[in-house]
Short mmCIF file of C-alpha atoms in Angstrom, two decimals:
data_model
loop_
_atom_site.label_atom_id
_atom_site.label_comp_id
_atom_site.label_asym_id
_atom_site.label_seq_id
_atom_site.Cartn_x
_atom_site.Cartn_y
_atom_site.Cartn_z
CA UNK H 1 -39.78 -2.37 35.27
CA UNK H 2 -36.52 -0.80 34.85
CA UNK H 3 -35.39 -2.66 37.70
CA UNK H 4 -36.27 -5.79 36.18
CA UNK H 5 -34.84 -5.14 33.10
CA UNK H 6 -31.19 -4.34 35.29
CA UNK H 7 -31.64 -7.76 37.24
CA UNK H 8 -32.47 -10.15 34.07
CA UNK H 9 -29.37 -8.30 32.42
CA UNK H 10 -27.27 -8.62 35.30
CA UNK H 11 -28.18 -12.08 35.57
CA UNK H 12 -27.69 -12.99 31.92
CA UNK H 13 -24.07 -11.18 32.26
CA UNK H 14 -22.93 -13.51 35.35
CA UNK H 15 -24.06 -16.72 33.73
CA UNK H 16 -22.47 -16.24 30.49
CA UNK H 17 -19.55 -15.28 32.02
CA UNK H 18 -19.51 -18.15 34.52
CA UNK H 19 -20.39 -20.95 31.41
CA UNK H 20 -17.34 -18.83 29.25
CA UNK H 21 -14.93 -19.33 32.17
CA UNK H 22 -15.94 -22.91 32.24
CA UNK H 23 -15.61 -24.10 29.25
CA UNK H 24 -12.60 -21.92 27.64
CA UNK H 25 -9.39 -23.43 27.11
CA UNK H 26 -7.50 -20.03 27.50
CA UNK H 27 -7.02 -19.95 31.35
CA UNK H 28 -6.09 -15.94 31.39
CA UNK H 29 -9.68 -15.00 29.59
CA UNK H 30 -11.07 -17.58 32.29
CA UNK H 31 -9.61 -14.99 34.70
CA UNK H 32 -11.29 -12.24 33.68
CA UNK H 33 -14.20 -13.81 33.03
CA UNK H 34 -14.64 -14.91 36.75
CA UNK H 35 -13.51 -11.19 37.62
CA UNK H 36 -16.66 -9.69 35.13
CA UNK H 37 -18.72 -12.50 37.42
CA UNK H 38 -17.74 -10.66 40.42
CA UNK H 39 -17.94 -6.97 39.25
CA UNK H 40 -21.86 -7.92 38.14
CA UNK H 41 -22.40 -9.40 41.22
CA UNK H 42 -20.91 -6.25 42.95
CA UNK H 43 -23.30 -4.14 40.69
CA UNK H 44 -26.60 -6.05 41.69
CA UNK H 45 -25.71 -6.48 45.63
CA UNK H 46 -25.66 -2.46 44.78
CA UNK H 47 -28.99 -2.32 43.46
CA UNK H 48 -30.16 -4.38 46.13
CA UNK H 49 -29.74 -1.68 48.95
CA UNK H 50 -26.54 -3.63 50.14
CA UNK H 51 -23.34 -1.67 49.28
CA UNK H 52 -21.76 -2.72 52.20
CA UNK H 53 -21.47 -6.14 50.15
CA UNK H 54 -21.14 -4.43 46.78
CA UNK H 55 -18.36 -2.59 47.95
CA UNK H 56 -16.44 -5.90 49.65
CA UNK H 57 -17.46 -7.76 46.50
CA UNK H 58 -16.14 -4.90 43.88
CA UNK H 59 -12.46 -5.20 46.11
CA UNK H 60 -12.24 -8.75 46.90
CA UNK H 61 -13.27 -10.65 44.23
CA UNK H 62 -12.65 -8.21 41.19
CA UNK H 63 -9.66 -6.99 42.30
CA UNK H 64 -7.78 -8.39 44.36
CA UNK H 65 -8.63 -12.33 43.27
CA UNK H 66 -7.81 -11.51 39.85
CA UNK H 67 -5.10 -9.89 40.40
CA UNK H 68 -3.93 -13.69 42.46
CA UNK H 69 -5.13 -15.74 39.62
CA UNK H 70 -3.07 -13.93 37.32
CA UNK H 71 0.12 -14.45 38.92
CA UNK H 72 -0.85 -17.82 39.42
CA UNK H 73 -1.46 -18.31 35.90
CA UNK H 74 1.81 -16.67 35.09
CA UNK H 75 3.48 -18.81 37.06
CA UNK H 76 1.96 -22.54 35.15
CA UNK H 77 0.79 -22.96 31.82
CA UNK H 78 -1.24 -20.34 30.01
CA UNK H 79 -3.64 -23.15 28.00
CA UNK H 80 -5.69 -25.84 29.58
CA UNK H 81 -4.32 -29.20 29.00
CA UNK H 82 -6.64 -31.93 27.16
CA UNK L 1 15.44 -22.50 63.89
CA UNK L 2 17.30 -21.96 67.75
CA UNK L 3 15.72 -24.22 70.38
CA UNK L 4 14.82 -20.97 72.70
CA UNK L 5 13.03 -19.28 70.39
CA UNK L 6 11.10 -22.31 69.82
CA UNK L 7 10.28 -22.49 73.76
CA UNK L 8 9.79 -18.93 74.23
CA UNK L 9 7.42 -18.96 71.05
CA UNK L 10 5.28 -22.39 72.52
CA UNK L 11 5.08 -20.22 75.79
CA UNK L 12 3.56 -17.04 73.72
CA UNK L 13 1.16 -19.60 72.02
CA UNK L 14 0.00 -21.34 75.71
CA UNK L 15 -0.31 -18.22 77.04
CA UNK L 16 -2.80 -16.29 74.09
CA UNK L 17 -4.42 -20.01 74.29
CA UNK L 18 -5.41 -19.68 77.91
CA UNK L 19 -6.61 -15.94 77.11
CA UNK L 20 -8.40 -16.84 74.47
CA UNK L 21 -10.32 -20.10 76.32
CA UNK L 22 -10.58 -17.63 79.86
CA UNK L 23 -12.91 -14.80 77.55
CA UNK L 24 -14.65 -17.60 76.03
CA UNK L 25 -15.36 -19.32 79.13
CA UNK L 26 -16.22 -16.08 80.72
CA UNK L 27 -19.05 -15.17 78.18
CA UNK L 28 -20.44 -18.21 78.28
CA UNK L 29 -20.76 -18.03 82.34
CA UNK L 30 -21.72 -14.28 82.60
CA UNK L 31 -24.48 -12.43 83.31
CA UNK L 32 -26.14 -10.36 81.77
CA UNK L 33 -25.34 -7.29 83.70
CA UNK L 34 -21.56 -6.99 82.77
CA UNK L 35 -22.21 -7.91 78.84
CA UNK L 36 -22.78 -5.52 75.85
CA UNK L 37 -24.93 -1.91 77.39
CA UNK L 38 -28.29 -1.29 76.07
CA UNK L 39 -28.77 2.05 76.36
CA UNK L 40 -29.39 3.19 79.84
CA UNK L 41 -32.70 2.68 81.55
CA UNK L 42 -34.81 1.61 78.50
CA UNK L 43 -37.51 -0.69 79.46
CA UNK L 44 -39.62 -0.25 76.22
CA UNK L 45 -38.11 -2.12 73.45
CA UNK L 46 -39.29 0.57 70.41
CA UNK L 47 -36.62 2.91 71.75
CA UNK L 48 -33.58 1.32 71.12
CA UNK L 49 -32.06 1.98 67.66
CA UNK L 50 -31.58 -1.36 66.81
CA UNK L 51 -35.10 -2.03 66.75
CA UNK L 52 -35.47 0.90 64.50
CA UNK L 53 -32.57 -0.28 62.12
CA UNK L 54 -34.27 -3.89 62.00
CA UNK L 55 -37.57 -2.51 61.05
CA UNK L 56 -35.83 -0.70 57.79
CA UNK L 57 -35.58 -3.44 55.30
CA UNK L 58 -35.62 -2.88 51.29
CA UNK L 59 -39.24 -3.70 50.61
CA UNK L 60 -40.70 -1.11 53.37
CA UNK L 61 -38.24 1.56 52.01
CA UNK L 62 -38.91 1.14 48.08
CA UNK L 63 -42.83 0.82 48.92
CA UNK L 64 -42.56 3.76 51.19
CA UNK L 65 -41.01 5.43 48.35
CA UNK L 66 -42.95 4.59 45.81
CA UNK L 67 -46.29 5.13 47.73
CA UNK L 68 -45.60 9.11 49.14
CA UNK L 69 -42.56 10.26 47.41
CA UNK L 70 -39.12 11.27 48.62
CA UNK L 71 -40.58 13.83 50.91
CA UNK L 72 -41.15 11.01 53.48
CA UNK L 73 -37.46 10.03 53.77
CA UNK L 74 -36.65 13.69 54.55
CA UNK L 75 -39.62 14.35 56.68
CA UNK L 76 -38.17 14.20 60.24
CA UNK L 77 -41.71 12.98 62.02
CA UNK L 78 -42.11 10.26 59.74
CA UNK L 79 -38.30 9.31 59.84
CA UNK L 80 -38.15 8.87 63.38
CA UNK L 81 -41.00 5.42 62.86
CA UNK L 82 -39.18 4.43 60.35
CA UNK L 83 -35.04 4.82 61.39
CA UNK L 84 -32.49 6.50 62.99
CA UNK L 85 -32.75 10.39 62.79
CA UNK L 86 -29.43 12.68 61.88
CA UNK L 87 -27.99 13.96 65.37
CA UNK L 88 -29.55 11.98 67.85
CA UNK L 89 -27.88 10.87 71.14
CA UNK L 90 -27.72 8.76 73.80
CA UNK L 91 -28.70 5.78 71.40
CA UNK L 92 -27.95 2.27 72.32
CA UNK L 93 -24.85 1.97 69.37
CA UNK L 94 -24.44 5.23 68.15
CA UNK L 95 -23.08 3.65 64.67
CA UNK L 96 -25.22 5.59 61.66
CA UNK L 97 -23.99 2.06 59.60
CA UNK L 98 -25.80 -0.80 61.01
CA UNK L 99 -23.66 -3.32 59.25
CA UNK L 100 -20.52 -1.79 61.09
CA UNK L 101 -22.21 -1.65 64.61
CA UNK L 102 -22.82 -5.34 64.76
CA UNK L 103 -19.24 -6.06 63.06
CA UNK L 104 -17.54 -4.42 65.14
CA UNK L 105 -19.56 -3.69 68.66
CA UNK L 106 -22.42 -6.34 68.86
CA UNK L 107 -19.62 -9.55 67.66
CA UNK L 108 -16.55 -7.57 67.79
CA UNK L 109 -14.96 -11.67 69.21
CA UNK L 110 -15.99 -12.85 66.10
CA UNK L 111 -14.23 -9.96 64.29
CA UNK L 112 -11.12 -10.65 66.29
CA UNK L 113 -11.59 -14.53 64.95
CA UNK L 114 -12.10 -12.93 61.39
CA UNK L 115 -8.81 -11.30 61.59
CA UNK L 116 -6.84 -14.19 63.05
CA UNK L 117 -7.80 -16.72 60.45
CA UNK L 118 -6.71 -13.83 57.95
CA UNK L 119 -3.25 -13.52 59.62
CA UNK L 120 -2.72 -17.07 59.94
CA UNK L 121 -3.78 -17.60 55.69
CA UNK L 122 -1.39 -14.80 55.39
CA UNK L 123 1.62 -16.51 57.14
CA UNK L 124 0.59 -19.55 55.19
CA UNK L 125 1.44 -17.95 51.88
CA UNK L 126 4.65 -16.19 53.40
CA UNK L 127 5.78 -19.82 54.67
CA UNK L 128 5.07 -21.86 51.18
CA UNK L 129 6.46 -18.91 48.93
CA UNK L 130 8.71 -16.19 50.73
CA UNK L 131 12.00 -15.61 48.93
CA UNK L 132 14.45 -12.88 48.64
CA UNK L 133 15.43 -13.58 45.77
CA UNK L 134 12.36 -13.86 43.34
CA UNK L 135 12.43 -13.59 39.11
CA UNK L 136 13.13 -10.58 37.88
CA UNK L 137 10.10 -8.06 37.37
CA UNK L 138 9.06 -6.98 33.96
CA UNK L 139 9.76 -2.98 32.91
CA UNK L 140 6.72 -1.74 33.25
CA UNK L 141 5.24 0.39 29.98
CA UNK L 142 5.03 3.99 29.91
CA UNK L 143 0.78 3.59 30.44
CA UNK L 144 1.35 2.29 33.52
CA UNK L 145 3.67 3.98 35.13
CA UNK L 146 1.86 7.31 34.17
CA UNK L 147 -1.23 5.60 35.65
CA UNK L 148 0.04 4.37 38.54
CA UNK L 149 1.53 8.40 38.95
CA UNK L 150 -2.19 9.90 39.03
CA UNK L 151 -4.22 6.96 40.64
CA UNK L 152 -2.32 5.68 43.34
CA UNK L 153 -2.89 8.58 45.75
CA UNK L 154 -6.58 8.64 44.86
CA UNK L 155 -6.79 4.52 45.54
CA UNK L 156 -4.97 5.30 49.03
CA UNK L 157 -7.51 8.11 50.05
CA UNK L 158 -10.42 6.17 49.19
CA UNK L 159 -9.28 3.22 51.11
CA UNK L 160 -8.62 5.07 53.94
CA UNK L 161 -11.69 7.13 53.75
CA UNK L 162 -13.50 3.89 53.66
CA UNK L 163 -12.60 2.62 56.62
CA UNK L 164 -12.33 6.38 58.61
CA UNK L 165 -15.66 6.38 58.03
CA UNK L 166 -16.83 2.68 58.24
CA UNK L 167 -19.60 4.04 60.89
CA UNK L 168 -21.15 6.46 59.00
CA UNK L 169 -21.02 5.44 55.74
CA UNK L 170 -21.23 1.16 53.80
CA UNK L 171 -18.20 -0.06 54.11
CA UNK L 172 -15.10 -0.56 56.78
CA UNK L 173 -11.92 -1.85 57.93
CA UNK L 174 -11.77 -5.10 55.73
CA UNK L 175 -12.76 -3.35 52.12
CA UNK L 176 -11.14 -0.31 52.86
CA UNK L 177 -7.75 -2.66 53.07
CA UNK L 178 -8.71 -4.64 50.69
CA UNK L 179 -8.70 -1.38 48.25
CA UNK L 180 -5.26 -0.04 49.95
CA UNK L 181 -4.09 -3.56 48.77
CA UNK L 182 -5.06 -2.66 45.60
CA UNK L 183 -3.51 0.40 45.76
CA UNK L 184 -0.19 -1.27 47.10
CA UNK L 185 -0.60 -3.81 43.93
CA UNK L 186 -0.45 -1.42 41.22
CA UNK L 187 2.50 0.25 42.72
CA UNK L 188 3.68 -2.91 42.47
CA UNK L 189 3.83 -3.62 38.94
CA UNK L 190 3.89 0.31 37.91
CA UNK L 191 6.79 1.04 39.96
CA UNK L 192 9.46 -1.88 39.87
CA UNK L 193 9.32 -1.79 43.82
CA UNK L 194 9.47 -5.72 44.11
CA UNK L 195 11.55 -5.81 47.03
CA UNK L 196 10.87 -3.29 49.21
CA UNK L 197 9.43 -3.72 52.48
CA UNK L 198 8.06 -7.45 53.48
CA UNK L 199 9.60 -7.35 57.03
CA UNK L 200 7.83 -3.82 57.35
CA UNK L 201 4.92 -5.10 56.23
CA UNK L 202 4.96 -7.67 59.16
CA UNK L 203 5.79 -5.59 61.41
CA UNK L 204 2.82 -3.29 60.55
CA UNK L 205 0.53 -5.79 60.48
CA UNK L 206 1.74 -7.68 63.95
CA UNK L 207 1.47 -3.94 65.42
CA UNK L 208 -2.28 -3.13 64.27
CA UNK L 209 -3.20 -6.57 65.82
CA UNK L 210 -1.72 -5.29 69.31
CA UNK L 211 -3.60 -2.49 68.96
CA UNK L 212 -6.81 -4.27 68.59
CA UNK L 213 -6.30 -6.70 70.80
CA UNK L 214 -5.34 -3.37 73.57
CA UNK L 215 -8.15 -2.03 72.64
CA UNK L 216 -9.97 -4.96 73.76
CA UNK L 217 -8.39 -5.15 77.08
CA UNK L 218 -9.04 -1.33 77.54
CA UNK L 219 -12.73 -2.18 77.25
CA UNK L 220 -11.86 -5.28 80.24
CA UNK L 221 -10.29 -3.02 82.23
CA UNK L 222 -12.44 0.48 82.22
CA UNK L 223 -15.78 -1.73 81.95
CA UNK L 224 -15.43 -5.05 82.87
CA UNK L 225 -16.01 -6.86 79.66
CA UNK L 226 -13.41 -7.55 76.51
CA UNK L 227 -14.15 -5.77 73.40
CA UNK L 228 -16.61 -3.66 75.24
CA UNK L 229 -17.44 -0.07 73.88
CA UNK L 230 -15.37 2.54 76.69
CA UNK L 231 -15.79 5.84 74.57
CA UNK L 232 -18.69 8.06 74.34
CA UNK L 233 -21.49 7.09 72.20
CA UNK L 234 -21.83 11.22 71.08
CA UNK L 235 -24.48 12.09 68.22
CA UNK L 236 -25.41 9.82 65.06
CA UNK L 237 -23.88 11.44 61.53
CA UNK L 238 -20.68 12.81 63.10
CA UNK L 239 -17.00 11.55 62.43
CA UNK L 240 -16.09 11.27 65.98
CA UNK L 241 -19.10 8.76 67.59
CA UNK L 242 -20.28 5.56 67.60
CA UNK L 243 -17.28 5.18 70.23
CA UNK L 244 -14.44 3.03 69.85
CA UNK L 245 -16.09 1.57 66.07
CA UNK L 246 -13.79 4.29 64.24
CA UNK L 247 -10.52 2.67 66.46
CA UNK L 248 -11.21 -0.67 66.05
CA UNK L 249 -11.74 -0.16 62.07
CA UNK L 250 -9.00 2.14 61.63
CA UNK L 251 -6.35 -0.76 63.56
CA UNK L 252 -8.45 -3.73 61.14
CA UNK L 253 -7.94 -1.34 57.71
CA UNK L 254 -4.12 -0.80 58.64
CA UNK L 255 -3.86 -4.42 59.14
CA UNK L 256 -5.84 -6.15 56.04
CA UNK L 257 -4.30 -3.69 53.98
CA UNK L 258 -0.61 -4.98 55.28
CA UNK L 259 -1.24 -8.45 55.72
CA UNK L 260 -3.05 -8.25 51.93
CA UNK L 261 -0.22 -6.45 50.11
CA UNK L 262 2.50 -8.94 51.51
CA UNK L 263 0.40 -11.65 50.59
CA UNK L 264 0.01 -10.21 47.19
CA UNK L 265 3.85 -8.94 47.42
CA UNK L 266 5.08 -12.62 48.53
CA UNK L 267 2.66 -14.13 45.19
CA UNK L 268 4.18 -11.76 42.90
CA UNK L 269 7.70 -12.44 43.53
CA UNK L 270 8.35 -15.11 45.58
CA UNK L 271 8.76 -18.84 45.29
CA UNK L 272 10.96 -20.76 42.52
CA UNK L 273 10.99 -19.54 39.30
CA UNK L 274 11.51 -22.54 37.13
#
């Protein structure tokens, strides 16, 4: 039950953070939303008995692609254009 | 660029090209004698560990669990249906990680693939956006640089625990240089050390490839098939088994986490700054 209660709140987590990343116009909080997608993901490959994947996932995508982003964001405009 | 270099690097290319398409032709046309060793003079399939490691999926282990406790993880009569046991030898892998024996032992070609299509990505970036002379990099605040003081060695150990000990415990030579990368990052911007080190970097990098690719032709030469397994398989659980598994991820770690931080290195500061 516990379990449960970690997936449907891991779950929640990545789609809100997914929709926020979306549909913000602020393209450094889309950023770190996508890297909050990719640290719950890391969490629930975890709980899933695979943290060969959780581990890949935790360096990959919320570190490292973030971290690209970032500079890539620093180097164009910070706000979406309409 | 000269005109000899360009011929003597088309030669280089040709000649990696026929390698390449002579191992690939060869495994397609080879028998099954010469290819990757089961363990030795095992006609019944239920002793080979890979069997064993199959059987052990999530829902047997949390029902097994759940059903008679913890005791019948650590029991060693039941843990011999059910996996692997702690010190064993003469297994077929030797690798207490499944995920790394297969990586690195059962498709270690694929691996070699894996790590190619890295490198070339990598050369990519240095091609589009290498420049000596990048914008200037921000002061970094005191936080950081007091951070970057404490963490840094403890980023570098994990990494390279990680992929030490990619065959006995999750994890291996692509996270592990993934989280030196990291490592290399945050000195980065915590340190003001923008310039230092790209040709190094390459250098590295090019050098750990050799090394995996000679480690390939060591297992060609000593038993007649490339990226074979040459070294003793010795006992499950200890740091020195499993083989050549511990080589090959401690030549891939050393060269994602190089190829990674110059990528990163050549994002941060290269290109045209207008």
């Amino acid at each position: 039950m516990t379990i449960l209660i970690m997936f449907l709140f891991l779950f929640a987590v990545i789609i809100i953070a997914a929709l926020y990343a979306v549909f913000t116009k602020d393209l450094l909080f889309a950023v770190v939303a996508l890297g909050v997608v990719s640290l719950a993901a890391s969490i629930l490959f975890f709980v899933m008995n695979a943290p060969d994947v959780a581990i890949t996932e935790a360096a990959v995508g919320a570190a490292v692609t973030t971290a690209i982003y970032v500079f890539a964001v620093r180097r164009t405009h910070r706000e979406e254009e309409k | 660029m000269k005109r000899n270099d360009f011929i003597l690097g088309s030669f280089f290319s040709l000649l990696i090209l026929v390698f390449i398409g002579y191992f690939m032709f060869a495994v397609i046309n080879e028998n099954s004698d010469s290819g990757l060793t089961l363990k030795e003079n095992t006609e019944n399939l239920s002793d080979r560990v890979s069997l064993h490691y199959a059987l052990k999926n999530v829902h047997e282990a949390e029902t097994a669990l759940n059903e008679r406790g913890a005791e019948y993880l650590l029991n060693r009569e039941t843990a011999e249906q059910s996996g692997a046991e702690y010190g064993s030898k003469n297994s077929e892998s030797g690798a207490a990680n499944l995920v790394t024996s297969i990586v690195t032992d059962y498709r270690g070609f694929d691996t070699l693939g894996e790590v190619t299509v890295l490198f070339i990505s990598i050369i990519g970036v240095a091609i589009l956006l290498f420049s000596m002379n990048g914008p200037m990099l921000t002061e970094p605040s005191l936080v950081v640089k007091t951070g970057n003081t404490y963490l840094l060695p403890i980023i570098m150990l994990v990494g390279a625990y990680v992929f030490v000990h990619g065959h006995l415990t999750p994890g291996g030579g692509f996270p592990g240089g993934t989280i030196i990368a990291t490592g290399f990052l945050l000195m980065l911007l915590g340190m003001n050390a923008g310039k230092t080190g790209s040709k190094l970097l390459k250098v590295i990098e090019s050098l750990a490839g050799l090394c995996f690719i000679g480690t390939g032709f060591a297992g060609f030469i000593i038993k007649g098939s490339f990226l074979q397994n040459f070294l003793p398989q010795g006992s499950i659980g200890s740091l020195f088994s499993a083989g050549f598994i511990m080589l090959i991820y401690i030549f891939i770690g050393i060269k994602v986490a190089a190829e990674l931080s110059g990528g990163v290195l050549n994002i941060y500061t290269g290109g045209d700054d207008d």
